[in-house]
Tab-separated table of C-alpha atoms in Angstrom:
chain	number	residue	atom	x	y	z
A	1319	UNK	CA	-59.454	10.939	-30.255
A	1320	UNK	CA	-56.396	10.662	-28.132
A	1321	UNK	CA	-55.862	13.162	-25.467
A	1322	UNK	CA	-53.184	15.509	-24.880
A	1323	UNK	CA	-51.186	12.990	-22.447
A	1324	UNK	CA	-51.133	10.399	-25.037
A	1325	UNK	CA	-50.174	12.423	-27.753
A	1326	UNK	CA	-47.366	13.816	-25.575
A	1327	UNK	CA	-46.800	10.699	-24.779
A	1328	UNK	CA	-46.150	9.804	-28.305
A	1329	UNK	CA	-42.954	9.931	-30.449
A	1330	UNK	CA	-42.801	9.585	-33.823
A	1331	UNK	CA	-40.737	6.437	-35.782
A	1332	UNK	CA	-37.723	7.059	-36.068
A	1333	UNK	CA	-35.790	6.734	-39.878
A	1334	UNK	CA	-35.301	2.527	-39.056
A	1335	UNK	CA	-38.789	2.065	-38.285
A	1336	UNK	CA	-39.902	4.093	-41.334
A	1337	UNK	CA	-37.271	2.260	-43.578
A	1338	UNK	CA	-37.843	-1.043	-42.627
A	1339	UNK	CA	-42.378	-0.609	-43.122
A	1340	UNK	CA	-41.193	0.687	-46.210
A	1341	UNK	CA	-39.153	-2.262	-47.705
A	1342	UNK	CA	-41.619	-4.787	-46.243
A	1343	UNK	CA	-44.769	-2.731	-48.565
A	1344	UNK	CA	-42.257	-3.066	-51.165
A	1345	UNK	CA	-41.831	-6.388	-50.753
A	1346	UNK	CA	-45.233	-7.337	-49.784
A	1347	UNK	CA	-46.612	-5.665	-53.285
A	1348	UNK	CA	-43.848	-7.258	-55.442
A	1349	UNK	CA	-44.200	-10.806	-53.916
A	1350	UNK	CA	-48.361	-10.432	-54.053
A	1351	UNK	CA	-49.693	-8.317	-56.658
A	1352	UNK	CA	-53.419	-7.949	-57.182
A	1353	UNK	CA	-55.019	-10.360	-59.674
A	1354	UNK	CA	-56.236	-7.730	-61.857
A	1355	UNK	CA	-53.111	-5.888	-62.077
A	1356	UNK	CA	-49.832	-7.639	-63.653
A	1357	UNK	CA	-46.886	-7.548	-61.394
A	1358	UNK	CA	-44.946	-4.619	-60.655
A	1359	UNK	CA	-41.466	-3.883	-63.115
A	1360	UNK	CA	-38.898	-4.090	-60.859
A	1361	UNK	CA	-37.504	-1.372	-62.699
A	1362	UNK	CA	-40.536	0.393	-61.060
A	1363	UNK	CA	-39.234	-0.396	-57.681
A	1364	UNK	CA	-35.038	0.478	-58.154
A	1365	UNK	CA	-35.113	4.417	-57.659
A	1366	UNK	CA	-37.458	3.486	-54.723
A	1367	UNK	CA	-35.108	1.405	-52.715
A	1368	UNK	CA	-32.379	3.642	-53.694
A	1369	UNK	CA	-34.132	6.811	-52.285
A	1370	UNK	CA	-35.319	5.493	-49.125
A	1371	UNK	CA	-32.102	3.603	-48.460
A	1372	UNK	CA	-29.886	6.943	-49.472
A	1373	UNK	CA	-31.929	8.780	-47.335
A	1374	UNK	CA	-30.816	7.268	-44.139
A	1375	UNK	CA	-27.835	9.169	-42.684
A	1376	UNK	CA	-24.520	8.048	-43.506
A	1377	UNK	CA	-22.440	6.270	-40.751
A	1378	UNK	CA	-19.351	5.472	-42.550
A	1379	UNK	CA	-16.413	7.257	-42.296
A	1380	UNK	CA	-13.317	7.238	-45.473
A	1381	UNK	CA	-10.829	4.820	-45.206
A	1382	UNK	CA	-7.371	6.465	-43.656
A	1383	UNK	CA	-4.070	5.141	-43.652
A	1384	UNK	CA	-4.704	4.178	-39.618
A	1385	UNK	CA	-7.052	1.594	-40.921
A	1386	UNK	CA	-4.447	0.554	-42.955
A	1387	UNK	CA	-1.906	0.509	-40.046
A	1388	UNK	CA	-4.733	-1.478	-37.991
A	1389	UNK	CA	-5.455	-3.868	-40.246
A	1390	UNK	CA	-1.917	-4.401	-41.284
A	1391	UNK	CA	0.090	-3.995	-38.479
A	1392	UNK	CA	3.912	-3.758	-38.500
A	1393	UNK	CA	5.339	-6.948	-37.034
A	1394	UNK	CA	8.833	-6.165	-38.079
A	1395	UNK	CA	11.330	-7.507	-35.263
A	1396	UNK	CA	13.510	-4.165	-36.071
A	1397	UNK	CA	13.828	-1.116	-37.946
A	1398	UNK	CA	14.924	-1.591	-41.089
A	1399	UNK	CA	14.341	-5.556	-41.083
A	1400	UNK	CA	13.983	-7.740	-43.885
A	1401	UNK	CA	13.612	-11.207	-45.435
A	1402	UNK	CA	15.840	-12.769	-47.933
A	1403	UNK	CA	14.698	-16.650	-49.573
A	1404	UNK	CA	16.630	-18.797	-47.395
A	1405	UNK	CA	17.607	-22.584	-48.387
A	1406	UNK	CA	20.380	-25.279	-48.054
A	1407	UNK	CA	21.331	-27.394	-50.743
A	1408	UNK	CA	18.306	-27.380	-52.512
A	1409	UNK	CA	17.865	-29.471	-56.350
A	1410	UNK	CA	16.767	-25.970	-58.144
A	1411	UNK	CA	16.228	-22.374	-57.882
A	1412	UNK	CA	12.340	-23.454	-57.855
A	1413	UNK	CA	12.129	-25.790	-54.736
A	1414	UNK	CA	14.409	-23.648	-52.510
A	1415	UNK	CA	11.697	-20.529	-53.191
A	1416	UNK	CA	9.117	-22.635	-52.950
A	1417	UNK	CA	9.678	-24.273	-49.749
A	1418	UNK	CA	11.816	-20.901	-48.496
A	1419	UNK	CA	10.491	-19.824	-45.041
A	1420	UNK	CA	8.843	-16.802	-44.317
A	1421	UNK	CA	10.771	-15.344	-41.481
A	1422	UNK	CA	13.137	-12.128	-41.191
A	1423	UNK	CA	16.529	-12.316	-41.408
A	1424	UNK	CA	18.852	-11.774	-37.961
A	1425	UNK	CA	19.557	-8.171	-37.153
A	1426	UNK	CA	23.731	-8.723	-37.883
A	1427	UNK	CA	22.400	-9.312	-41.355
A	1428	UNK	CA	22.516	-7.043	-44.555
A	1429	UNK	CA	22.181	-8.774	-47.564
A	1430	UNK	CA	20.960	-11.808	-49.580
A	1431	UNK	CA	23.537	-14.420	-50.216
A	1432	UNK	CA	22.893	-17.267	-53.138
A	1433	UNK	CA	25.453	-20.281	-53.843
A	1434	UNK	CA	24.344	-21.654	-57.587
A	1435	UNK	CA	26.060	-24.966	-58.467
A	1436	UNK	CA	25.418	-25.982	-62.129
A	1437	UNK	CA	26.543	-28.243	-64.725
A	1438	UNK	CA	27.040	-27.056	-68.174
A	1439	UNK	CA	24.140	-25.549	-69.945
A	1440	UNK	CA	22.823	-23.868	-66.686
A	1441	UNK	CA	20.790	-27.000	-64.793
A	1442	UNK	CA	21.446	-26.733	-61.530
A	1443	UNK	CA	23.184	-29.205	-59.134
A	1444	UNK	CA	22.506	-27.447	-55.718
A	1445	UNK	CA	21.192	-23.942	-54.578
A	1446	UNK	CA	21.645	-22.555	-51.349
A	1447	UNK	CA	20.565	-19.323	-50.192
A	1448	UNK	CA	20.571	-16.965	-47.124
A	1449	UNK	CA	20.712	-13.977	-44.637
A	1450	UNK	CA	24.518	-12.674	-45.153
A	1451	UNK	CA	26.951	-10.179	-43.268
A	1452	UNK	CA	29.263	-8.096	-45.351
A	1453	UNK	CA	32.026	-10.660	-45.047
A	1454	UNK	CA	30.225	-13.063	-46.269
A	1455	UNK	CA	29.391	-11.031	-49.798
A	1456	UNK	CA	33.003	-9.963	-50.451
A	1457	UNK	CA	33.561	-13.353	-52.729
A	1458	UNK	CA	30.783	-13.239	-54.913
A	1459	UNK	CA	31.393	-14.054	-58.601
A	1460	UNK	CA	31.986	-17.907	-60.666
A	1461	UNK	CA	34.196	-20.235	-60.465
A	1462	UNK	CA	35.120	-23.968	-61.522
A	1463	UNK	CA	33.325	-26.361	-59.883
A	1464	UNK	CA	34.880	-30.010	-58.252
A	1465	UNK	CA	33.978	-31.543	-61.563
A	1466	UNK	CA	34.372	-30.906	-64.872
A	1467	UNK	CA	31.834	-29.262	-67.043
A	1468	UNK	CA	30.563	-28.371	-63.595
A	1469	UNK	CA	30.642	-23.955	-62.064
A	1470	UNK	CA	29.766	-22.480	-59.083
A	1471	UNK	CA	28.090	-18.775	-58.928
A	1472	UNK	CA	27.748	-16.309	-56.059
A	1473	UNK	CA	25.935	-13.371	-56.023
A	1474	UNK	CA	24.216	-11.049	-52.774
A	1475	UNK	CA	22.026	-8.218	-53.175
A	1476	UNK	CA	20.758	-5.385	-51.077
A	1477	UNK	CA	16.869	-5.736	-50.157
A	1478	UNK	CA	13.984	-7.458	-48.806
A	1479	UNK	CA	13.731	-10.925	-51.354
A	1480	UNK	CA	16.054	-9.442	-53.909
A	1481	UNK	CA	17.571	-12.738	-54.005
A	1482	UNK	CA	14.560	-14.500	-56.028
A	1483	UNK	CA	16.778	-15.656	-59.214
A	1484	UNK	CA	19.952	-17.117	-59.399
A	1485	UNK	CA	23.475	-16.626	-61.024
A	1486	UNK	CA	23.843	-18.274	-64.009
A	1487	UNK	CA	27.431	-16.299	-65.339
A	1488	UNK	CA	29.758	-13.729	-64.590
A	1489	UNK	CA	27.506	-11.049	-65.304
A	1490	UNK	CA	24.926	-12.355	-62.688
A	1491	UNK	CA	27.216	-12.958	-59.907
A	1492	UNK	CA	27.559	-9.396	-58.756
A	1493	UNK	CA	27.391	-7.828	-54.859
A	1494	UNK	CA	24.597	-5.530	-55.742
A	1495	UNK	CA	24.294	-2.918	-52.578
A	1496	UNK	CA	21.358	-0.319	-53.082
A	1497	UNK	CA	24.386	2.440	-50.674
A	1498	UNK	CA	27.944	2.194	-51.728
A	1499	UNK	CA	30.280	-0.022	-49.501
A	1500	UNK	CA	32.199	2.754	-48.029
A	1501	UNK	CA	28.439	3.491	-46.358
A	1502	UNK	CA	27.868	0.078	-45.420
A	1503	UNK	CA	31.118	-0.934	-43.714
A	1504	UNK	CA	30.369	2.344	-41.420
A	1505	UNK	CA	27.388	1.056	-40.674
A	1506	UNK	CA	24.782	3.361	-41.922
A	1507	UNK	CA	22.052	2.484	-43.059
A	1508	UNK	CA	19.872	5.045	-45.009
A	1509	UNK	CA	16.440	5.333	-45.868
A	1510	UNK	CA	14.397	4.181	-48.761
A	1511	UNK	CA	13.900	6.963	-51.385
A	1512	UNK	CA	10.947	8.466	-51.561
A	1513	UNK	CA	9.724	6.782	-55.005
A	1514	UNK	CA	10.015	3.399	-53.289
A	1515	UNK	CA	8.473	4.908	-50.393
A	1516	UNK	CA	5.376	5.931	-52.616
A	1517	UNK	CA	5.310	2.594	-54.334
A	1518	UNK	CA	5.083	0.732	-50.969
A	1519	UNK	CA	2.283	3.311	-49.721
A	1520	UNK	CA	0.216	2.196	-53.061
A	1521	UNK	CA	0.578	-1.357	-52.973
A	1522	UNK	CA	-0.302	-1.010	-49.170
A	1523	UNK	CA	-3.164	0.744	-50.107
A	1524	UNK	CA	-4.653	-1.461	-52.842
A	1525	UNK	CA	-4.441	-4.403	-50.517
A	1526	UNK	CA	-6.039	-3.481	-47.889
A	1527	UNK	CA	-8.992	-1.804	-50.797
A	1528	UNK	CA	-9.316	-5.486	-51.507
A	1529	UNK	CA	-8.751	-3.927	-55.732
């Protein structure tokens, strides 16, 4: 009989104790069943574990966008930055995205600039692409090229890699500017609307979920 010292003495286990002599009978019963008995159905044993491990109090907390933030953090060099696919005098629209480097374009930059020179038919002879000014998007559109049966195509475009494909006609080489000009030759630069603000929240979301 233990006296009143030891008993005050004494403090019961606490939920990790109790858990963990719990899974170890389970175990120990599963893994060693009597000989007279056949073993135990481990559908026997699943709302067990799930009760005693659901019982244990919750230390998780939901997933908030600060996670998101922390996990992802914003390395842009400025507000506003962005990347275009950048190459010089590549053989095809493939190799100059493929080996394109991942870095952001210079802060005097607004736009995605791509040079397509192609023969006849649309196979290209040389691509070139890159971070552009204004100035430099004023002459977009085809042209002969130095040989016959030969054309050259410029195009820009407003927008982080919106310069992925390249111009193949007249109809493709186009300055395409997400704010008029008038807006961009004062400078201004507005912000993105809300739907591609909600799109960007998503996709930031569902990588970071892992889904």
């Amino acid at each position: 009989m233990p006296t009143r010292a030891a008993q005050a003495n004494w403090d019961p286990p606490t939920r990790t104790s109790a858990l963990t002599i719990t899974l170890t009978l389970i175990l120990t019963v599963t893994l060693s069943p009597p000989l007279s008995l056949p073993p135990p159905s481990r559908v026997f044993w699943v709302p067990l574990l799930l009760l005693v491990i659901g019982s244990s109090p919750a230390r998780g907390r939901d997933f908030t966008a600060h996670d998101i933030q922390r996990l992802y953090p914003s390395t842009t060099p400025y507000p506003g930055a962005f990347k275009c696919f950048t190459c010089e005098g590549a053989k095809d629209n493939y190799e100059c995205n493929r080996w394109a480097p991942d870095t952001y374009c210079p802060r005097e930059s607004r736009y995605c600039y791509t040079y397509h020179h192609m023969r006849t038919g649309g196979s290209s002879v040389s691509v070139t692409k890159r971070c552009a000014a204004l100035e430099q998007c004023l002459g977009t559109g085809c042209r002969d090229g130095p040989l016959s049966g030969e054309q050259e195509c410029v195009t820009c475009c407003e927008g982080s890699i919106c310069n992925l494909p390249v111009p193949l006609n007249t109809s493709d080489s186009v300055f395409a500017t997400v704010l008029p000009l008038s807006a961009a030759r004062s400078g201004t630069r507005g912000a993105l609307p809300p739907g591609r603000l909600a799109v960007l929240g998503l996709l930031a979301c569902v990588t970071a979920l892992g889904v």
